[in-house]
PDB file of C-alpha atoms in Angstrom:
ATOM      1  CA  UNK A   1     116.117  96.776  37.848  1.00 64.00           C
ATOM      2  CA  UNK A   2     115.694  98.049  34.091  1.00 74.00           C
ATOM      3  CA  UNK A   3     117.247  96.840  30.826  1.00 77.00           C
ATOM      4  CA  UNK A   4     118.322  98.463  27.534  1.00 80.00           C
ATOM      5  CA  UNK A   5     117.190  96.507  24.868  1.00 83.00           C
ATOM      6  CA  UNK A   6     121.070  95.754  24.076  1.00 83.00           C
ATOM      7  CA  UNK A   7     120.952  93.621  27.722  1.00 83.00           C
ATOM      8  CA  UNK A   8     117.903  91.934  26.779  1.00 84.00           C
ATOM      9  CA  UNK A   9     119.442  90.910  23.348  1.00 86.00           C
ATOM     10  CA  UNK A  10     122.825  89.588  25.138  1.00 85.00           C
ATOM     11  CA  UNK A  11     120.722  87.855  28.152  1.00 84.00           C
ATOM     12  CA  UNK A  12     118.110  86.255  25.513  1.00 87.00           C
ATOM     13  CA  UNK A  13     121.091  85.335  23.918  1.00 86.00           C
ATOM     14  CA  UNK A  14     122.313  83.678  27.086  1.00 85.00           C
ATOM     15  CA  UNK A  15     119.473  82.285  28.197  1.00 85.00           C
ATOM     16  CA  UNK A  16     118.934  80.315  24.854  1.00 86.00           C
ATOM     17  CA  UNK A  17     122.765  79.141  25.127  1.00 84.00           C
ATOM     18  CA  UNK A  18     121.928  78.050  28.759  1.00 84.00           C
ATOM     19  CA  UNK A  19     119.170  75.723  27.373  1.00 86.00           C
ATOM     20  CA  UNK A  20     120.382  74.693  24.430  1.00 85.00           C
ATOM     21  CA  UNK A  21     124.501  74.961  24.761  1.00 86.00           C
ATOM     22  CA  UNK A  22     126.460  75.356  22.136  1.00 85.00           C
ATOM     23  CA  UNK A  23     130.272  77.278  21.720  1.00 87.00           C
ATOM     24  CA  UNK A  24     129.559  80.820  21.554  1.00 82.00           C
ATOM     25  CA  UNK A  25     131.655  83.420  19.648  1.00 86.00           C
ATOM     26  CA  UNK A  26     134.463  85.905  21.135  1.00 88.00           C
ATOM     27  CA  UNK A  27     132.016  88.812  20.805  1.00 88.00           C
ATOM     28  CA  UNK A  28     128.720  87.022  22.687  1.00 86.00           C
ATOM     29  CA  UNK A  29     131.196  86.081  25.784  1.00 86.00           C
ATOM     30  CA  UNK A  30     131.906  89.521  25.905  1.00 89.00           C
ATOM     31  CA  UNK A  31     128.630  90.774  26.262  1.00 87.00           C
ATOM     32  CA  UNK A  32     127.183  88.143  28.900  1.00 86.00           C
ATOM     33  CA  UNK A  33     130.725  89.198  30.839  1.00 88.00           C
ATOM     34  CA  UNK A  34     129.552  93.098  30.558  1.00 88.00           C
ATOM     35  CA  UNK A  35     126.044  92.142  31.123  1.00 87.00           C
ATOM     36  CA  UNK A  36     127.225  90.455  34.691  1.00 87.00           C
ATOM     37  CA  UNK A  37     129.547  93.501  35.413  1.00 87.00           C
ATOM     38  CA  UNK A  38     126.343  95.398  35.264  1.00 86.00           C
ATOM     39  CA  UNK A  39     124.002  93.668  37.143  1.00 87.00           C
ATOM     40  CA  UNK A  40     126.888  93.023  39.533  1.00 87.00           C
ATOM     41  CA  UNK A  41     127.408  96.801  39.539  1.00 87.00           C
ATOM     42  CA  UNK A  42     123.260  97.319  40.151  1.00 85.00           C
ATOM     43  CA  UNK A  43     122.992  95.389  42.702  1.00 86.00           C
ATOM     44  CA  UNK A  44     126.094  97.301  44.897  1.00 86.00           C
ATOM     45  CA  UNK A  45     124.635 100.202  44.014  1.00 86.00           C
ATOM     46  CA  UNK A  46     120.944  98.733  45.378  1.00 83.00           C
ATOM     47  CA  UNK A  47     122.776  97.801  48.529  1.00 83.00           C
ATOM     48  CA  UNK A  48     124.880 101.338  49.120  1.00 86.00           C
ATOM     49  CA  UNK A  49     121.138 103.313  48.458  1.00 84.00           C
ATOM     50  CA  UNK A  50     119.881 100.950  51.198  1.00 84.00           C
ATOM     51  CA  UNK A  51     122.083 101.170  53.698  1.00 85.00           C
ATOM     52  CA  UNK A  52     121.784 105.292  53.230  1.00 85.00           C
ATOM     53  CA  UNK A  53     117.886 104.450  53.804  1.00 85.00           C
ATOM     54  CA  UNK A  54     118.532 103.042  56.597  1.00 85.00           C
ATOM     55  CA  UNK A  55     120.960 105.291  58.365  1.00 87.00           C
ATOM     56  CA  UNK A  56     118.474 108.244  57.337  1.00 86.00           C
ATOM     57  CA  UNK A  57     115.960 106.235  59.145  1.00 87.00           C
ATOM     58  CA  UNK A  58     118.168 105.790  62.342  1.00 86.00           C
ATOM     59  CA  UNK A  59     118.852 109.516  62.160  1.00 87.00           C
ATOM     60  CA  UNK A  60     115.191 110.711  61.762  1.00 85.00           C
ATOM     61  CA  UNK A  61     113.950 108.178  64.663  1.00 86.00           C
ATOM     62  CA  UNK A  62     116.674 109.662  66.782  1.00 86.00           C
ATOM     63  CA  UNK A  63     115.380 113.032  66.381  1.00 84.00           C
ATOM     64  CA  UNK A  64     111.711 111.935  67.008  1.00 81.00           C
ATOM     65  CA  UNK A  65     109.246 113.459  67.970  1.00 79.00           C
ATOM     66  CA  UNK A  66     110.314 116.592  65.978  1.00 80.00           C
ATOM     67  CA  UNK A  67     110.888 114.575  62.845  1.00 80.00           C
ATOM     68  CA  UNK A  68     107.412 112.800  63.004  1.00 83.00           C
ATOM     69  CA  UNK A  69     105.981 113.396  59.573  1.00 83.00           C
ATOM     70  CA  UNK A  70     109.636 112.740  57.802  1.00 85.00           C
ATOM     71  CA  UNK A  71     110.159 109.278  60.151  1.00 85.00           C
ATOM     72  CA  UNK A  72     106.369 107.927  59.413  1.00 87.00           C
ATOM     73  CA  UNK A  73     107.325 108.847  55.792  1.00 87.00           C
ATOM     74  CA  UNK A  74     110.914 107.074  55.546  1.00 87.00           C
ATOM     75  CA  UNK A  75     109.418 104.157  57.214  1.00 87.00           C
ATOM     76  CA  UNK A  76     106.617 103.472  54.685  1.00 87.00           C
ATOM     77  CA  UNK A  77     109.361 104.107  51.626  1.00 85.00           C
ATOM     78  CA  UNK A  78     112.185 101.235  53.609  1.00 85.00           C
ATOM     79  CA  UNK A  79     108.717  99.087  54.582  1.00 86.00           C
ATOM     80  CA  UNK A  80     108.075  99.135  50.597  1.00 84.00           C
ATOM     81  CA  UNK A  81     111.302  98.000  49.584  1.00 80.00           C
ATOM     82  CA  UNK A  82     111.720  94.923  52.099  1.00 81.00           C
ATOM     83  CA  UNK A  83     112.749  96.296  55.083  1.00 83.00           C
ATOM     84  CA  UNK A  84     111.714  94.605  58.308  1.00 85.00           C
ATOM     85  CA  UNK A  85     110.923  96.933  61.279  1.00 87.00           C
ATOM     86  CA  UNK A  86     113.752  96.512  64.118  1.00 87.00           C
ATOM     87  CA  UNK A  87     112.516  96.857  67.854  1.00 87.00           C
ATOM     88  CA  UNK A  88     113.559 100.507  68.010  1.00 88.00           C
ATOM     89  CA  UNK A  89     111.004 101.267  65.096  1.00 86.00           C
ATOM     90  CA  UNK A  90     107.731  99.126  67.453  1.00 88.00           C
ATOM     91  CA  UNK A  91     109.097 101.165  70.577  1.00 88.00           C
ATOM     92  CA  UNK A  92     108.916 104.646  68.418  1.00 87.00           C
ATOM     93  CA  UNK A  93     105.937 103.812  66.837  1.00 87.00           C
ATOM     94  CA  UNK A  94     104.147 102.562  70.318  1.00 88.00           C
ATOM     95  CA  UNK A  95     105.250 105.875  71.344  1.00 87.00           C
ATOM     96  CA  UNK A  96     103.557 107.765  68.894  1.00 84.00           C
ATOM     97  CA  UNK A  97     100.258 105.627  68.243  1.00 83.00           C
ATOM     98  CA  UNK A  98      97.887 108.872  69.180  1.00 84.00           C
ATOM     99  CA  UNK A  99      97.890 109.901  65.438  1.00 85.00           C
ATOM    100  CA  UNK A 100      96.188 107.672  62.602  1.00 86.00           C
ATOM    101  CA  UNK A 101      99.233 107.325  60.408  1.00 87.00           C
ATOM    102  CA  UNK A 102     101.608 106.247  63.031  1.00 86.00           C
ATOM    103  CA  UNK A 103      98.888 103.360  64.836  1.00 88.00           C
ATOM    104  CA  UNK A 104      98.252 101.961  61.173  1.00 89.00           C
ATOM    105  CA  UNK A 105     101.934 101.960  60.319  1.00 88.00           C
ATOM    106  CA  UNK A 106     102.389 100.138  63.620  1.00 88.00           C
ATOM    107  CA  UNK A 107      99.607  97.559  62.941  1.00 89.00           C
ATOM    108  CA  UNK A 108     101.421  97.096  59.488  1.00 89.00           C
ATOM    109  CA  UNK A 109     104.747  96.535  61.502  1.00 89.00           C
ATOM    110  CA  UNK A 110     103.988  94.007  64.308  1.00 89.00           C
ATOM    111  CA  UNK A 111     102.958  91.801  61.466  1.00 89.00           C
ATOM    112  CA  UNK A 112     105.703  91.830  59.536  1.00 88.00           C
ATOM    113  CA  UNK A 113     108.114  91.864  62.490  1.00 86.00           C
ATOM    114  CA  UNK A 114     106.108  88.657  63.612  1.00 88.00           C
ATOM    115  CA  UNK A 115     106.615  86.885  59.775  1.00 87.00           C
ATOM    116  CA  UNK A 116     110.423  87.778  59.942  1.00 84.00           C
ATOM    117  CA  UNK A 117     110.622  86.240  63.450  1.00 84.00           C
ATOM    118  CA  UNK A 118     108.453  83.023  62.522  1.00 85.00           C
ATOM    119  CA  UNK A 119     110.969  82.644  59.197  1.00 84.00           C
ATOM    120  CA  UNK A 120     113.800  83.081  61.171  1.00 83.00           C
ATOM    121  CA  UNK A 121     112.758  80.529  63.738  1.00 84.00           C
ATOM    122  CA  UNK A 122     111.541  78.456  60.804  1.00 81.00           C
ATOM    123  CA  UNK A 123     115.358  78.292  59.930  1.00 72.00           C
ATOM    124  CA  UNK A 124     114.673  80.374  56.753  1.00 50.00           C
ATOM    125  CA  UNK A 125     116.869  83.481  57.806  1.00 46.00           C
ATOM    126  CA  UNK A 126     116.055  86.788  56.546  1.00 43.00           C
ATOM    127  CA  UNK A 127     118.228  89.208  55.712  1.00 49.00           C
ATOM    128  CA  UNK A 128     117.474  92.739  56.442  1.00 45.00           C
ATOM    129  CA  UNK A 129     120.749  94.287  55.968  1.00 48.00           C
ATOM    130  CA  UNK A 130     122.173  92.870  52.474  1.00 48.00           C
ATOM    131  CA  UNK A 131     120.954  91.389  49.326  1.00 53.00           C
ATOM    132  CA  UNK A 132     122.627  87.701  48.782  1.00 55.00           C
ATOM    133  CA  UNK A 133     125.690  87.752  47.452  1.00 55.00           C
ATOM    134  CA  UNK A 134     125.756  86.516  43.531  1.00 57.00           C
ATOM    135  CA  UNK A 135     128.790  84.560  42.789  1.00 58.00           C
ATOM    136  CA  UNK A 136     130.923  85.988  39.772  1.00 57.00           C
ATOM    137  CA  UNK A 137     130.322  84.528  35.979  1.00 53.00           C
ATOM    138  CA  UNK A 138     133.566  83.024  35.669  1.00 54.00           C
ATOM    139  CA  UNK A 139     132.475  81.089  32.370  1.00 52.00           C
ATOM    140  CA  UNK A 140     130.241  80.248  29.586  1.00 52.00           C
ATOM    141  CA  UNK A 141     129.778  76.892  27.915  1.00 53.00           C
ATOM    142  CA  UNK A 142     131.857  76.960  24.721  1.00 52.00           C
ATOM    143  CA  UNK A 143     133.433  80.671  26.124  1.00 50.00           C
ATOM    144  CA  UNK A 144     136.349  81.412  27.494  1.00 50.00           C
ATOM    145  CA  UNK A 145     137.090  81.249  31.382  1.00 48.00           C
ATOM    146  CA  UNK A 146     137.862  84.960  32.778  1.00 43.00           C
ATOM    147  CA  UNK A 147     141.678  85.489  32.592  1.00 43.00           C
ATOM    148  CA  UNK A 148     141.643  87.485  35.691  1.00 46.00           C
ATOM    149  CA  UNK A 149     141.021  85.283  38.320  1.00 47.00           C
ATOM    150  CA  UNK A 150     144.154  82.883  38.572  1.00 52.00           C
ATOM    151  CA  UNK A 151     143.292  79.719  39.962  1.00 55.00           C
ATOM    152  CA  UNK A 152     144.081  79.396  43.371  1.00 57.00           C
ATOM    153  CA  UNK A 153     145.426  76.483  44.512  1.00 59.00           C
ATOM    154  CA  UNK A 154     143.832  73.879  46.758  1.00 61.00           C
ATOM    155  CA  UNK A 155     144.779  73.850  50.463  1.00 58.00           C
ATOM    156  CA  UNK A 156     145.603  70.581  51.937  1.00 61.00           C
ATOM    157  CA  UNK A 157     143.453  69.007  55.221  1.00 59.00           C
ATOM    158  CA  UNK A 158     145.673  69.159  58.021  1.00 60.00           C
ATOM    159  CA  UNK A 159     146.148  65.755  59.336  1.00 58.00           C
ATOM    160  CA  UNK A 160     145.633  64.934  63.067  1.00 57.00           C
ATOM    161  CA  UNK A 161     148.297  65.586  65.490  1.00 58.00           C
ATOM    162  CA  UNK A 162     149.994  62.690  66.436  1.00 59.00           C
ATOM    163  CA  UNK A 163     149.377  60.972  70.248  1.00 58.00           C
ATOM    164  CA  UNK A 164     152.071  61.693  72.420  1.00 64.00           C
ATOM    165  CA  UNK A 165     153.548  58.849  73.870  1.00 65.00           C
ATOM    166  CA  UNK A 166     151.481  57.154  76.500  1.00 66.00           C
ATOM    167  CA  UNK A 167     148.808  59.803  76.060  1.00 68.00           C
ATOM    168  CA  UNK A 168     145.415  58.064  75.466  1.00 69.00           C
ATOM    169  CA  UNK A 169     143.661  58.624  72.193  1.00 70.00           C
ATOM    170  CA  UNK A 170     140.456  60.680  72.463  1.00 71.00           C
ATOM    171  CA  UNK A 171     137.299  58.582  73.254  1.00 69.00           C
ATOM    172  CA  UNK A 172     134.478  58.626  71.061  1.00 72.00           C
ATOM    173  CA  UNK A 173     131.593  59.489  71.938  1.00 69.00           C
ATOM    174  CA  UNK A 174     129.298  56.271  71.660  1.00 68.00           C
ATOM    175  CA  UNK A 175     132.484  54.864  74.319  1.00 70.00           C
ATOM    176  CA  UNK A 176     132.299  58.154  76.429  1.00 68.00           C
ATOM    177  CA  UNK A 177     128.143  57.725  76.481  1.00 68.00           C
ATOM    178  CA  UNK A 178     126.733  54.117  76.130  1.00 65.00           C
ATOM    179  CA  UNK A 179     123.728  53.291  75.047  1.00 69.00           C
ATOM    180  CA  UNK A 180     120.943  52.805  76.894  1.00 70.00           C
ATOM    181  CA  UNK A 181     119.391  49.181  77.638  1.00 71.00           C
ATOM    182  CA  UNK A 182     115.855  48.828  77.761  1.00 72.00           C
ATOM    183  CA  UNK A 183     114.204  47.272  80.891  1.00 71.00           C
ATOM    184  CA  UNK A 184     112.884  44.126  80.397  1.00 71.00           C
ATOM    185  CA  UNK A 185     109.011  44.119  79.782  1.00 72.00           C
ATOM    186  CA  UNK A 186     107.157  43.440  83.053  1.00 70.00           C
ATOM    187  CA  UNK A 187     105.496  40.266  83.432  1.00 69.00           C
ATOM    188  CA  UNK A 188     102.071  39.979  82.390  1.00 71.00           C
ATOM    189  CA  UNK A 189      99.759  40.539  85.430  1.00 69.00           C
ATOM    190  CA  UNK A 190      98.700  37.067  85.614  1.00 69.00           C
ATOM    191  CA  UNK A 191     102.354  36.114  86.593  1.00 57.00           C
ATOM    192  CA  UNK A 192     102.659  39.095  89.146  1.00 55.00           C
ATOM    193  CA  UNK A 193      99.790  37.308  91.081  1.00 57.00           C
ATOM    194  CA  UNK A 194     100.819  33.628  91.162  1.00 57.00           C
ATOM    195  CA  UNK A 195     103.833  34.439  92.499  1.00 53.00           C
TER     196      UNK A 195
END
Protein backbone atom coordinates (compact mmCIF):
# COMPACT_ATOMS: atom_id res chain seq x y z
CA UNK A 1 0.00 0.00 0.00
CA UNK A 2 1.29 3.54 -1.31
CA UNK A 3 0.79 7.07 0.04
CA UNK A 4 0.49 10.57 -1.47
CA UNK A 5 2.48 12.78 0.37
CA UNK A 6 -0.96 14.56 1.50
CA UNK A 7 -1.62 10.96 3.61
CA UNK A 8 1.72 11.01 4.99
CA UNK A 9 1.26 14.70 6.16
CA UNK A 10 -2.34 13.85 7.81
CA UNK A 11 -0.97 10.34 9.33
CA UNK A 12 2.40 12.14 10.66
CA UNK A 13 0.05 14.45 11.87
CA UNK A 14 -1.81 11.68 13.64
CA UNK A 15 0.75 9.82 14.75
CA UNK A 16 2.35 12.84 16.65
CA UNK A 17 -1.29 13.57 18.20
CA UNK A 18 -1.35 9.82 19.20
CA UNK A 19 1.88 10.36 21.25
CA UNK A 20 1.61 13.49 22.39
CA UNK A 21 -2.45 14.28 22.53
CA UNK A 22 -3.67 17.34 22.33
CA UNK A 23 -7.39 18.81 20.79
CA UNK A 24 -7.00 18.87 17.20
CA UNK A 25 -8.75 21.33 14.82
CA UNK A 26 -12.07 20.71 12.62
CA UNK A 27 -9.92 20.45 9.49
CA UNK A 28 -7.09 17.72 10.94
CA UNK A 29 -10.21 15.37 12.12
CA UNK A 30 -11.25 15.53 8.77
CA UNK A 31 -8.32 14.34 7.20
CA UNK A 32 -7.39 11.35 9.68
CA UNK A 33 -11.40 10.45 8.98
CA UNK A 34 -10.58 10.51 4.98
CA UNK A 35 -7.27 9.01 5.59
CA UNK A 36 -9.20 5.84 7.39
CA UNK A 37 -11.91 5.84 4.58
CA UNK A 38 -8.98 5.18 2.38
CA UNK A 39 -7.07 2.70 3.87
CA UNK A 40 -10.42 1.15 4.80
CA UNK A 41 -11.28 1.38 1.09
CA UNK A 42 -7.52 -0.30 0.17
CA UNK A 43 -7.76 -2.88 2.06
CA UNK A 44 -11.50 -4.11 0.47
CA UNK A 45 -10.15 -3.58 -2.57
CA UNK A 46 -6.83 -5.92 -1.47
CA UNK A 47 -9.34 -8.49 -0.36
CA UNK A 48 -11.86 -8.40 -3.67
CA UNK A 49 -8.28 -8.71 -6.00
CA UNK A 50 -7.58 -11.75 -3.78
CA UNK A 51 -10.39 -13.56 -3.78
CA UNK A 52 -10.37 -13.09 -7.91
CA UNK A 53 -6.70 -14.70 -7.45
CA UNK A 54 -7.94 -17.26 -5.99
CA UNK A 55 -10.95 -18.25 -7.99
CA UNK A 56 -8.57 -17.85 -11.17
CA UNK A 57 -6.46 -20.31 -9.42
CA UNK A 58 -9.39 -22.82 -8.76
CA UNK A 59 -10.35 -22.36 -12.40
CA UNK A 60 -6.85 -22.92 -13.95
CA UNK A 61 -6.20 -26.11 -11.55
CA UNK A 62 -9.52 -27.39 -12.76
CA UNK A 63 -8.49 -27.26 -16.24
CA UNK A 64 -5.04 -28.87 -15.51
CA UNK A 65 -3.07 -30.42 -17.27
CA UNK A 66 -3.86 -28.13 -20.28
CA UNK A 67 -3.38 -25.01 -18.22
CA UNK A 68 0.08 -26.14 -16.79
CA UNK A 69 2.31 -23.20 -17.53
CA UNK A 70 -0.65 -20.54 -16.52
CA UNK A 71 -1.46 -22.75 -13.02
CA UNK A 72 2.50 -23.09 -12.05
CA UNK A 73 2.47 -19.32 -12.87
CA UNK A 74 -0.74 -18.17 -10.75
CA UNK A 75 0.53 -20.25 -8.00
CA UNK A 76 3.96 -18.58 -7.59
CA UNK A 77 2.09 -14.89 -7.96
CA UNK A 78 -0.88 -16.12 -4.82
CA UNK A 79 2.39 -18.04 -3.02
CA UNK A 80 4.07 -14.37 -3.13
CA UNK A 81 1.35 -12.56 -1.69
CA UNK A 82 0.57 -14.95 1.42
CA UNK A 83 -1.35 -17.51 0.15
CA UNK A 84 -1.06 -20.94 1.74
CA UNK A 85 -1.32 -23.96 -0.66
CA UNK A 86 -4.75 -25.95 0.04
CA UNK A 87 -4.60 -29.87 -0.42
CA UNK A 88 -5.99 -29.64 -3.95
CA UNK A 89 -2.83 -27.50 -4.96
CA UNK A 90 -0.12 -30.70 -3.15
CA UNK A 91 -2.46 -33.29 -5.04
CA UNK A 92 -2.04 -31.17 -8.53
CA UNK A 93 1.32 -30.46 -7.99
CA UNK A 94 2.22 -34.32 -6.92
CA UNK A 95 0.57 -34.93 -10.11
CA UNK A 96 2.67 -32.97 -12.16
CA UNK A 97 6.21 -33.28 -10.36
CA UNK A 98 7.93 -34.73 -13.82
CA UNK A 99 8.83 -31.10 -14.85
CA UNK A 100 11.43 -28.88 -12.80
CA UNK A 101 9.14 -25.96 -12.15
CA UNK A 102 6.26 -27.89 -10.84
CA UNK A 103 8.66 -30.43 -8.24
CA UNK A 104 10.38 -27.10 -6.91
CA UNK A 105 7.08 -25.30 -6.55
CA UNK A 106 5.93 -28.40 -4.69
CA UNK A 107 9.03 -28.56 -2.40
CA UNK A 108 8.26 -24.76 -1.76
CA UNK A 109 4.58 -25.83 -0.87
CA UNK A 110 4.80 -28.80 1.57
CA UNK A 111 6.76 -26.39 3.66
CA UNK A 112 4.64 -23.80 3.90
CA UNK A 113 1.53 -26.00 4.11
CA UNK A 114 3.46 -27.70 7.10
CA UNK A 115 4.17 -23.92 8.92
CA UNK A 116 0.39 -23.04 8.40
CA UNK A 117 -0.59 -26.40 9.95
CA UNK A 118 2.04 -26.17 12.94
CA UNK A 119 0.56 -22.31 13.56
CA UNK A 120 -2.73 -23.44 13.41
CA UNK A 121 -2.17 -26.26 15.85
CA UNK A 122 -0.02 -23.81 17.79
CA UNK A 123 -3.43 -21.96 18.33
CA UNK A 124 -2.12 -19.02 16.19
CA UNK A 125 -4.81 -19.37 13.31
CA UNK A 126 -4.00 -18.29 9.94
CA UNK A 127 -6.09 -16.84 7.75
CA UNK A 128 -5.90 -17.66 4.16
CA UNK A 129 -9.06 -16.29 2.94
CA UNK A 130 -9.36 -12.58 4.49
CA UNK A 131 -7.20 -9.91 5.84
CA UNK A 132 -8.31 -9.03 9.68
CA UNK A 133 -10.89 -6.93 9.93
CA UNK A 134 -9.79 -3.17 11.16
CA UNK A 135 -12.31 -1.70 13.41
CA UNK A 136 -13.68 1.82 12.20
CA UNK A 137 -11.95 5.27 13.59
CA UNK A 138 -14.84 6.40 15.41
CA UNK A 139 -12.72 9.23 17.22
CA UNK A 140 -9.75 11.30 17.84
CA UNK A 141 -8.54 12.70 21.13
CA UNK A 142 -9.69 16.33 21.27
CA UNK A 143 -11.93 15.50 17.73
CA UNK A 144 -15.16 14.97 17.28
CA UNK A 145 -16.90 11.42 17.52
CA UNK A 146 -18.36 10.38 13.90
CA UNK A 147 -22.02 11.59 13.75
CA UNK A 148 -23.01 8.65 11.76
CA UNK A 149 -22.91 5.89 13.89
CA UNK A 150 -25.75 6.42 16.59
CA UNK A 151 -25.00 4.77 19.66
CA UNK A 152 -26.64 1.69 20.06
CA UNK A 153 -27.95 0.87 23.09
CA UNK A 154 -26.78 -1.79 25.52
CA UNK A 155 -28.68 -5.10 25.65
CA UNK A 156 -29.55 -6.39 28.98
CA UNK A 157 -28.22 -10.17 30.34
CA UNK A 158 -31.11 -12.27 30.41
CA UNK A 159 -31.60 -13.50 33.84
CA UNK A 160 -32.03 -17.25 34.61
CA UNK A 161 -35.29 -18.86 34.23
CA UNK A 162 -36.90 -19.39 37.28
CA UNK A 163 -37.16 -23.27 38.93
CA UNK A 164 -40.40 -24.63 38.47
CA UNK A 165 -41.93 -25.70 41.45
CA UNK A 166 -40.49 -28.83 42.93
CA UNK A 167 -38.07 -29.05 40.04
CA UNK A 168 -34.49 -29.43 41.43
CA UNK A 169 -31.98 -26.73 40.70
CA UNK A 170 -29.18 -27.79 38.34
CA UNK A 171 -26.16 -29.45 40.11
CA UNK A 172 -22.88 -28.09 39.79
CA UNK A 173 -20.43 -29.68 38.65
CA UNK A 174 -17.85 -30.11 41.62
CA UNK A 175 -21.48 -31.86 43.34
CA UNK A 176 -22.18 -33.86 40.05
CA UNK A 177 -18.17 -35.03 40.06
CA UNK A 178 -16.38 -35.16 43.52
CA UNK A 179 -13.13 -34.94 44.04
CA UNK A 180 -10.91 -37.47 44.25
CA UNK A 181 -9.28 -38.70 47.70
CA UNK A 182 -5.88 -39.77 47.71
CA UNK A 183 -4.99 -43.27 49.09
CA UNK A 184 -3.30 -43.22 52.09
CA UNK A 185 0.58 -43.66 51.72
CA UNK A 186 1.55 -47.33 52.21
CA UNK A 187 3.34 -48.22 55.21
CA UNK A 188 6.93 -48.14 55.15
CA UNK A 189 8.28 -51.67 54.37
CA UNK A 190 9.58 -52.22 57.72
CA UNK A 191 5.90 -52.21 59.03
CA UNK A 192 4.64 -54.51 56.10
CA UNK A 193 7.04 -57.19 57.59
CA UNK A 194 6.38 -57.09 61.36
CA UNK A 195 3.06 -57.55 60.85
Amino acid sequence: MAFSADELRVLRRALANALHPTPLPEEDVQDCLRLAGAVDEAVSEAGRLRAFLLADLARYRAALPGSLSSYLELLQDALAAGYDPRPEDLAALRALRAGPVAAALLERCQVLAERSVRARLAGRAVSATAPAPRTRLLALPGGLVAAEEPERPAVPARPAPPARPGERPMPKPSEVFPPRRRPAPAPPPEERAAS
